[in-house]
mmCIF file of C-alpha atoms in Angstrom:
data_model
loop_
_atom_site.group_PDB
_atom_site.id
_atom_site.type_symbol
_atom_site.label_atom_id
_atom_site.label_comp_id
_atom_site.label_asym_id
_atom_site.label_seq_id
_atom_site.Cartn_x
_atom_site.Cartn_y
_atom_site.Cartn_z
ATOM 1 C CA LEU F 674 90.499 154.849 177.239
ATOM 2 C CA GLY F 675 88.064 153.370 179.736
ATOM 3 C CA LEU F 676 85.367 152.731 176.916
ATOM 4 C CA THR F 677 83.315 149.530 178.319
ATOM 5 C CA SER F 678 80.611 147.667 176.096
ATOM 6 C CA SER F 679 76.980 147.731 176.597
ATOM 7 C CA ARG F 680 76.707 144.516 175.121
ATOM 8 C CA PRO F 681 76.626 142.050 177.735
ATOM 9 C CA LYS F 682 79.562 138.898 178.109
ATOM 10 C CA VAL F 683 79.307 135.132 176.788
ATOM 11 C CA CYS F 684 77.753 133.442 179.772
ATOM 12 C CA GLU F 685 78.833 130.272 180.674
ATOM 13 C CA ARG F 686 75.822 127.539 180.501
ATOM 14 C CA SER F 687 73.466 126.939 183.389
ATOM 15 C CA TYR F 688 71.771 124.164 182.505
ATOM 16 C CA THR F 689 73.907 120.957 180.748
ATOM 17 C CA LEU F 690 73.079 120.257 176.730
ATOM 18 C CA ASN F 691 73.883 118.046 173.930
ATOM 19 C CA GLU F 692 75.278 120.699 171.846
ATOM 20 C CA ASP F 693 75.701 118.060 169.262
ATOM 21 C CA PHE F 694 72.343 116.127 168.875
ATOM 22 C CA PHE F 695 71.838 117.656 165.184
ATOM 23 C CA LYS F 696 75.056 117.437 164.798
ATOM 24 C CA GLU F 697 75.206 113.551 162.574
ATOM 25 C CA PRO F 698 71.251 113.225 160.783
ATOM 26 C CA ASN F 699 70.342 109.316 162.665
ATOM 27 C CA THR F 700 66.677 107.895 163.625
ATOM 28 C CA ILE F 701 66.213 109.679 166.580
ATOM 29 C CA ASN F 702 67.394 113.255 165.696
ATOM 30 C CA ALA F 703 65.867 112.566 162.046
ATOM 31 C CA TYR F 704 62.140 111.795 164.247
ATOM 32 C CA TRP F 705 63.006 115.313 166.106
ATOM 33 C CA SER F 706 64.184 117.446 163.717
ATOM 34 C CA GLY F 707 60.513 116.973 161.631
ATOM 35 C CA PHE F 708 58.869 117.692 164.750
ATOM 36 C CA LEU F 709 60.728 120.646 165.473
ATOM 37 C CA SER F 710 60.298 121.831 161.895
ATOM 38 C CA GLY F 711 56.440 121.836 162.484
ATOM 39 C CA ASP F 712 55.909 123.059 165.410
ATOM 40 C CA SER F 713 58.965 124.821 167.294
ATOM 41 C CA LEU F 714 60.040 128.613 167.309
ATOM 42 C CA ILE F 715 63.474 129.468 166.269
ATOM 43 C CA ARG F 716 65.089 132.988 167.524
ATOM 44 C CA VAL F 717 68.505 134.582 165.735
ATOM 45 C CA GLY F 718 71.072 137.014 166.328
ATOM 46 C CA TYR F 719 71.330 139.361 169.169
ATOM 47 C CA THR F 720 69.105 142.463 171.121
ATOM 48 C CA LYS F 721 69.827 144.624 173.518
ATOM 49 C CA ARG F 722 66.993 144.183 174.983
ATOM 50 C CA ARG F 723 66.926 139.729 174.704
ATOM 51 C CA GLY F 724 70.451 139.348 174.178
ATOM 52 C CA ASN F 725 71.173 135.754 172.325
ATOM 53 C CA MET F 726 68.792 134.502 170.717
ATOM 54 C CA ASN F 727 69.587 131.640 169.669
ATOM 55 C CA GLN F 728 67.241 129.854 170.287
ATOM 56 C CA VAL F 729 64.796 126.754 169.799
ATOM 57 C CA SER F 730 61.855 126.545 171.698
ATOM 58 C CA LEU F 731 58.883 124.023 172.184
ATOM 59 C CA LYS F 732 55.407 124.608 173.118
ATOM 60 C CA ILE F 733 53.230 121.882 172.871
ATOM 61 C CA SER F 734 49.502 121.079 175.129
ATOM 62 C CA THR F 735 50.053 119.879 178.806
ATOM 63 C CA LYS F 736 48.070 116.691 177.750
ATOM 64 C CA ASP F 737 51.776 116.034 175.812
ATOM 65 C CA GLU F 738 53.188 117.177 178.756
ATOM 66 C CA GLU F 739 55.671 113.410 178.899
ATOM 67 C CA HIS F 740 56.204 114.401 174.709
ATOM 68 C CA LEU F 741 58.212 117.242 176.336
ATOM 69 C CA LYS F 742 60.122 115.224 179.047
ATOM 70 C CA LYS F 743 60.814 112.791 176.383
ATOM 71 C CA PHE F 744 62.445 114.777 174.316
ATOM 72 C CA ARG F 745 63.738 117.083 177.370
ATOM 73 C CA GLU F 746 65.712 113.796 178.439
ATOM 74 C CA VAL F 747 67.040 112.550 175.295
ATOM 75 C CA VAL F 748 68.726 116.081 174.088
ATOM 76 C CA GLY F 749 70.394 115.987 178.092
ATOM 77 C CA TYR F 750 68.610 119.007 178.822
ATOM 78 C CA SER F 751 68.452 119.850 182.771
ATOM 79 C CA GLY F 752 66.787 123.312 182.588
ATOM 80 C CA PRO F 753 62.908 123.366 183.523
ATOM 81 C CA PHE F 754 60.274 123.822 181.198
ATOM 82 C CA SER F 755 57.621 126.210 182.107
ATOM 83 C CA TYR F 756 53.694 126.491 181.531
ATOM 84 C CA GLU F 757 51.330 128.553 179.842
ATOM 85 C CA ASP F 758 47.697 129.396 179.503
ATOM 86 C CA HIS F 759 46.250 131.072 176.719
ATOM 87 C CA LYS F 760 42.885 131.483 174.752
ATOM 88 C CA SER F 761 42.279 129.264 171.325
ATOM 89 C CA PRO F 762 42.851 131.889 168.345
ATOM 90 C CA ASN F 763 39.404 129.113 167.107
ATOM 91 C CA SER F 764 37.465 129.379 170.213
ATOM 92 C CA ASP F 765 36.796 131.046 173.268
ATOM 93 C CA ASN F 766 38.425 127.894 175.383
ATOM 94 C CA ILE F 767 41.680 128.161 177.180
ATOM 95 C CA VAL F 768 44.735 126.042 175.980
ATOM 96 C CA HIS F 769 47.331 125.335 178.746
ATOM 97 C CA SER F 770 50.826 124.448 177.165
ATOM 98 C CA CYS F 771 54.084 123.621 178.837
ATOM 99 C CA LYS F 772 57.199 125.181 176.852
ATOM 100 C CA LEU F 773 61.010 124.380 176.428
ATOM 101 C CA VAL F 774 63.654 127.326 175.978
ATOM 102 C CA ILE F 775 66.780 126.443 174.669
ATOM 103 C CA CYS F 776 69.763 128.086 174.070
ATOM 104 C CA SER F 777 72.180 126.727 171.717
ATOM 105 C CA ARG F 778 73.932 128.437 168.276
ATOM 106 C CA LYS F 779 75.096 124.451 167.516
ATOM 107 C CA TRP F 780 71.523 123.903 168.053
ATOM 108 C CA VAL F 781 70.733 126.373 165.367
ATOM 109 C CA ASP F 782 72.809 125.920 162.906
ATOM 110 C CA ASP F 783 72.681 122.342 162.643
ATOM 111 C CA LEU F 784 69.125 122.045 162.044
ATOM 112 C CA ASP F 785 69.415 124.715 159.691
ATOM 113 C CA ARG F 786 72.306 122.705 157.420
ATOM 114 C CA ASN F 787 71.462 118.725 157.846
ATOM 115 C CA PHE F 788 67.240 119.563 158.162
ATOM 116 C CA GLY F 789 66.641 122.565 156.541
ATOM 117 C CA VAL F 790 64.987 124.434 160.052
ATOM 118 C CA VAL F 791 65.147 128.024 160.252
ATOM 119 C CA GLU F 792 63.641 130.833 162.434
ATOM 120 C CA TRP F 793 60.008 131.579 159.241
ATOM 121 C CA LYS F 794 58.434 128.279 158.946
ATOM 122 C CA PRO F 795 56.674 129.804 155.901
ATOM 123 C CA TYR F 796 60.534 128.817 154.671
ATOM 124 C CA ARG F 797 61.331 125.966 156.318
ATOM 125 C CA ARG F 798 62.353 122.928 153.801
ATOM 126 C CA PRO F 799 62.939 119.130 153.904
ATOM 127 C CA PRO F 800 66.081 117.590 154.762
ATOM 128 C CA ASP F 801 68.745 117.235 151.802
ATOM 129 C CA ASN F 802 70.468 113.968 150.851
ATOM 130 C CA LEU F 803 69.282 111.622 154.323
ATOM 131 C CA ALA F 804 68.779 108.146 154.238
ATOM 132 C CA LEU F 805 65.969 106.863 152.765
ATOM 133 C CA GLU F 806 64.661 105.391 156.272
ATOM 134 C CA LEU F 807 65.696 108.743 157.991
ATOM 135 C CA TYR F 808 63.426 111.005 155.919
ATOM 136 C CA TRP F 809 60.108 108.447 157.342
ATOM 137 C CA ASN F 810 61.633 109.105 160.975
ATOM 138 C CA PHE F 811 61.564 112.833 159.622
ATOM 139 C CA LEU F 812 57.746 112.287 158.047
ATOM 140 C CA VAL F 813 56.796 110.780 161.747
ATOM 141 C CA GLY F 814 58.308 113.734 163.239
ATOM 142 C CA LEU F 815 56.034 115.776 160.808
ATOM 143 C CA LEU F 816 52.501 114.248 161.274
ATOM 144 C CA ASP F 817 53.366 114.067 165.351
ATOM 145 C CA SER F 818 54.052 118.509 165.393
ATOM 146 C CA ASP F 819 51.547 119.585 162.458
ATOM 147 C CA GLY F 820 49.552 116.207 161.162
ATOM 148 C CA HIS F 821 45.859 114.582 162.145
ATOM 149 C CA ILE F 822 45.359 110.667 161.637
ATOM 150 C CA GLY F 823 41.616 110.010 162.252
ATOM 151 C CA LEU F 824 38.598 108.645 160.657
ATOM 152 C CA SER F 825 35.825 110.934 158.442
ATOM 153 C CA GLU F 826 32.246 110.414 157.839
ATOM 154 C CA CYS F 827 31.181 109.698 154.731
ATOM 155 C CA LYS F 828 26.922 109.407 153.718
ATOM 156 C CA TYR F 829 26.078 107.466 150.237
ATOM 157 C CA ILE F 830 23.165 108.213 148.829
ATOM 158 C CA SER F 831 21.892 105.094 146.197
ATOM 159 C CA LYS F 832 20.161 105.601 143.193
ATOM 160 C CA THR F 833 16.513 104.228 144.920
ATOM 161 C CA GLY F 834 17.025 106.684 147.687
ATOM 162 C CA HIS F 835 18.662 105.076 150.826
ATOM 163 C CA ILE F 836 21.167 106.552 152.668
ATOM 164 C CA THR F 837 24.660 104.742 154.189
ATOM 165 C CA HIS F 838 27.347 106.126 156.802
ATOM 166 C CA SER F 839 30.739 104.675 156.623
ATOM 167 C CA LYS F 840 33.825 105.838 158.182
ATOM 168 C CA TYR F 841 37.213 106.421 156.089
ATOM 169 C CA LEU F 842 40.813 106.971 157.391
ATOM 170 C CA HIS F 843 42.417 110.007 156.307
ATOM 171 C CA LEU F 844 45.689 111.597 157.131
ATOM 172 C CA GLY F 845 46.536 114.644 157.253
ATOM 173 C CA LEU F 846 49.478 117.362 157.515
ATOM 174 C CA SER F 847 48.636 120.711 158.362
ATOM 175 C CA SER F 848 52.024 123.051 157.545
ATOM 176 C CA GLY F 849 52.887 126.657 157.180
ATOM 177 C CA GLY F 850 55.675 125.852 154.275
ATOM 178 C CA PHE F 851 55.028 125.577 151.240
ATOM 179 C CA LYS F 852 57.785 123.306 150.164
ATOM 180 C CA ILE F 853 57.583 120.812 153.083
ATOM 181 C CA LEU F 854 53.401 120.624 152.154
ATOM 182 C CA HIS F 855 55.327 119.829 148.452
ATOM 183 C CA TRP F 856 57.513 117.577 149.365
ATOM 184 C CA VAL F 857 55.834 115.237 151.519
ATOM 185 C CA ARG F 858 53.429 115.139 148.283
ATOM 186 C CA ASN F 859 56.501 114.644 146.008
ATOM 187 C CA PHE F 860 57.827 111.749 148.575
ATOM 188 C CA LEU F 861 54.607 109.440 148.905
ATOM 189 C CA ASN F 862 53.656 110.131 145.663
ATOM 190 C CA LYS F 863 57.207 107.988 144.480
ATOM 191 C CA HIS F 864 57.576 106.126 147.219
ATOM 192 C CA VAL F 865 54.038 104.701 147.941
ATOM 193 C CA GLN F 866 53.101 102.510 145.112
ATOM 194 C CA TYR F 867 49.335 101.356 143.882
ATOM 195 C CA ARG F 868 48.070 99.960 141.172
ATOM 196 C CA ALA F 869 47.565 101.500 137.977
ATOM 197 C CA GLY F 870 43.613 102.526 137.495
ATOM 198 C CA LYS F 871 43.022 103.128 141.029
ATOM 199 C CA GLN F 872 44.056 106.048 141.664
ATOM 200 C CA ASN F 873 40.138 107.704 142.009
ATOM 201 C CA ILE F 874 40.423 105.152 145.435
ATOM 202 C CA LEU F 875 44.221 105.873 146.519
ATOM 203 C CA LYS F 876 43.668 110.061 145.898
ATOM 204 C CA THR F 877 44.801 112.066 147.526
ATOM 205 C CA VAL F 878 44.233 116.143 147.612
ATOM 206 C CA SER F 879 46.545 119.930 148.286
ATOM 207 C CA LYS F 880 45.168 122.818 150.294
ATOM 208 C CA ALA F 881 47.137 125.741 150.190
ATOM 209 C CA LYS F 882 47.664 125.448 153.624
ATOM 210 C CA GLY F 883 47.805 121.126 154.837
ATOM 211 C CA PHE F 884 48.004 117.967 152.239
ATOM 212 C CA TYR F 885 45.769 115.156 152.656
ATOM 213 C CA ILE F 886 45.237 111.499 151.596
ATOM 214 C CA TYR F 887 42.784 108.797 152.315
ATOM 215 C CA GLY F 888 41.465 105.725 152.763
ATOM 216 C CA ILE F 889 43.656 102.471 151.228
ATOM 217 C CA ARG F 890 46.508 105.118 150.008
ATOM 218 C CA ALA F 891 46.663 106.622 154.260
ATOM 219 C CA ALA F 892 46.273 103.373 155.480
ATOM 220 C CA ILE F 893 49.783 101.963 153.383
ATOM 221 C CA VAL F 894 51.057 105.212 154.298
ATOM 222 C CA PHE F 895 50.193 104.781 157.803
ATOM 223 C CA ASP F 896 50.691 101.015 157.876
ATOM 224 C CA HIS F 897 54.611 101.863 156.859
ATOM 225 C CA LEU F 898 54.997 104.381 159.437
ATOM 226 C CA TYR F 899 53.370 102.443 162.528
ATOM 227 C CA ASN F 900 55.983 99.727 161.484
ATOM 228 C CA LEU F 901 58.961 102.049 161.639
ATOM 229 C CA ASN F 902 61.564 101.924 163.579
ATOM 230 C CA CYS F 903 61.110 105.297 165.702
ATOM 231 C CA PRO F 904 60.505 104.764 169.337
ATOM 232 C CA HIS F 905 59.533 108.010 170.216
ATOM 233 C CA ARG F 906 56.744 108.436 168.242
ATOM 234 C CA LEU F 907 53.965 110.177 169.990
ATOM 235 C CA SER F 908 51.555 107.016 171.021
ATOM 236 C CA ARG F 909 48.258 108.645 171.512
ATOM 237 C CA LYS F 910 48.356 109.564 167.486
ATOM 238 C CA TRP F 911 49.982 105.854 166.743
ATOM 239 C CA GLU F 912 47.428 103.591 169.223
ATOM 240 C CA ASN F 913 44.544 105.282 168.487
ATOM 241 C CA PRO F 914 42.277 101.440 168.372
ATOM 242 C CA GLU F 915 39.384 103.127 165.874
ATOM 243 C CA VAL F 916 42.015 104.017 163.561
ATOM 244 C CA LEU F 917 44.594 100.729 163.482
ATOM 245 C CA ALA F 918 41.088 98.261 163.346
ATOM 246 C CA LYS F 919 40.738 100.582 159.984
ATOM 247 C CA VAL F 920 43.909 99.538 158.614
ATOM 248 C CA ASP F 921 44.028 95.680 159.667
ATOM 249 C CA TYR F 922 40.144 96.146 157.497
ATOM 250 C CA TYR F 923 41.730 97.843 154.883
ATOM 251 C CA LYS F 924 44.919 95.402 155.043
ATOM 252 C CA THR F 925 42.505 92.295 154.679
ATOM 253 C CA LYS F 926 39.892 93.447 151.593
ATOM 254 C CA TYR F 927 43.070 95.086 150.150
ATOM 255 C CA PRO F 928 45.806 92.837 150.468
ATOM 256 C CA ASP F 929 47.097 93.659 146.901
ATOM 257 C CA TYR F 930 46.824 96.966 148.032
ATOM 258 C CA PHE F 931 50.377 97.141 150.592
ATOM 259 C CA LEU F 932 53.073 96.521 148.165
ATOM 260 C CA GLU F 933 56.471 96.975 148.968
ATOM 261 C CA ILE F 934 57.805 100.750 149.023
ATOM 262 C CA SER F 935 60.198 101.476 147.149
ATOM 263 C CA GLN F 936 63.867 101.081 148.850
ATOM 264 C CA ASN F 937 65.818 102.887 147.153
ATOM 265 C CA SER F 938 68.888 104.790 149.339
ATOM 266 C CA THR F 939 68.712 108.432 148.797
ATOM 267 C CA ILE F 940 66.364 110.573 147.428
ATOM 268 C CA ILE F 941 67.468 114.448 146.385
ATOM 269 C CA PRO F 942 63.738 116.545 147.866
ATOM 270 C CA VAL F 943 61.673 118.245 145.062
#
């Protein structure tokens, strides 16, 4: 009948890309899937205006531009990334960002199947049936994208009214997905050992949009993750001199608390 479709033809890829990067879980893609779980936008499907919507986009601050370049290099992508300026939602400051958008149906499927990274952030889930080491790498990626590691100041008032100030280590994760937050809490409860009777020191606090651990327990988790084989980690978060000094302080003062972390081969997320 001579009819034609308004739907555009599938075009050849303009840039190179390792389409199989997330096909088989390993230490490298476990880290980057954790990073994408915390800080990516995924679009799936097709619209007449936008065409192919099987997109994985990653936008981060320009201060971490080198990290985005590292991601582009490791996935073998030859395309460019763009720069954007937008107003901060919490202040009048202007945020400078760099953004990378990659179209790949294979990536969308593999991220969902192997790592639970789906289109809507609240529905993202932890991976299934990975080796334990890969779960730790996934957690490093989460912390690099959606977490914070630092020192908080606290004030103590003695019975005589004397005031002293001190700093303690905190490690936190903010996320739009309760499944991820609950998994992190349960994962750390299972694999980070500490002496019975010391729960008041190794305290965990869970809030609506975040999960936080403090003091010695935060130091134990940080120490394990810091010594993990994870070459692509965001160095500015893990090489903070004040944080490293505080962890060394805890290790020197409380060496018995830094017990061996459970080495089960696999775990099933809860």
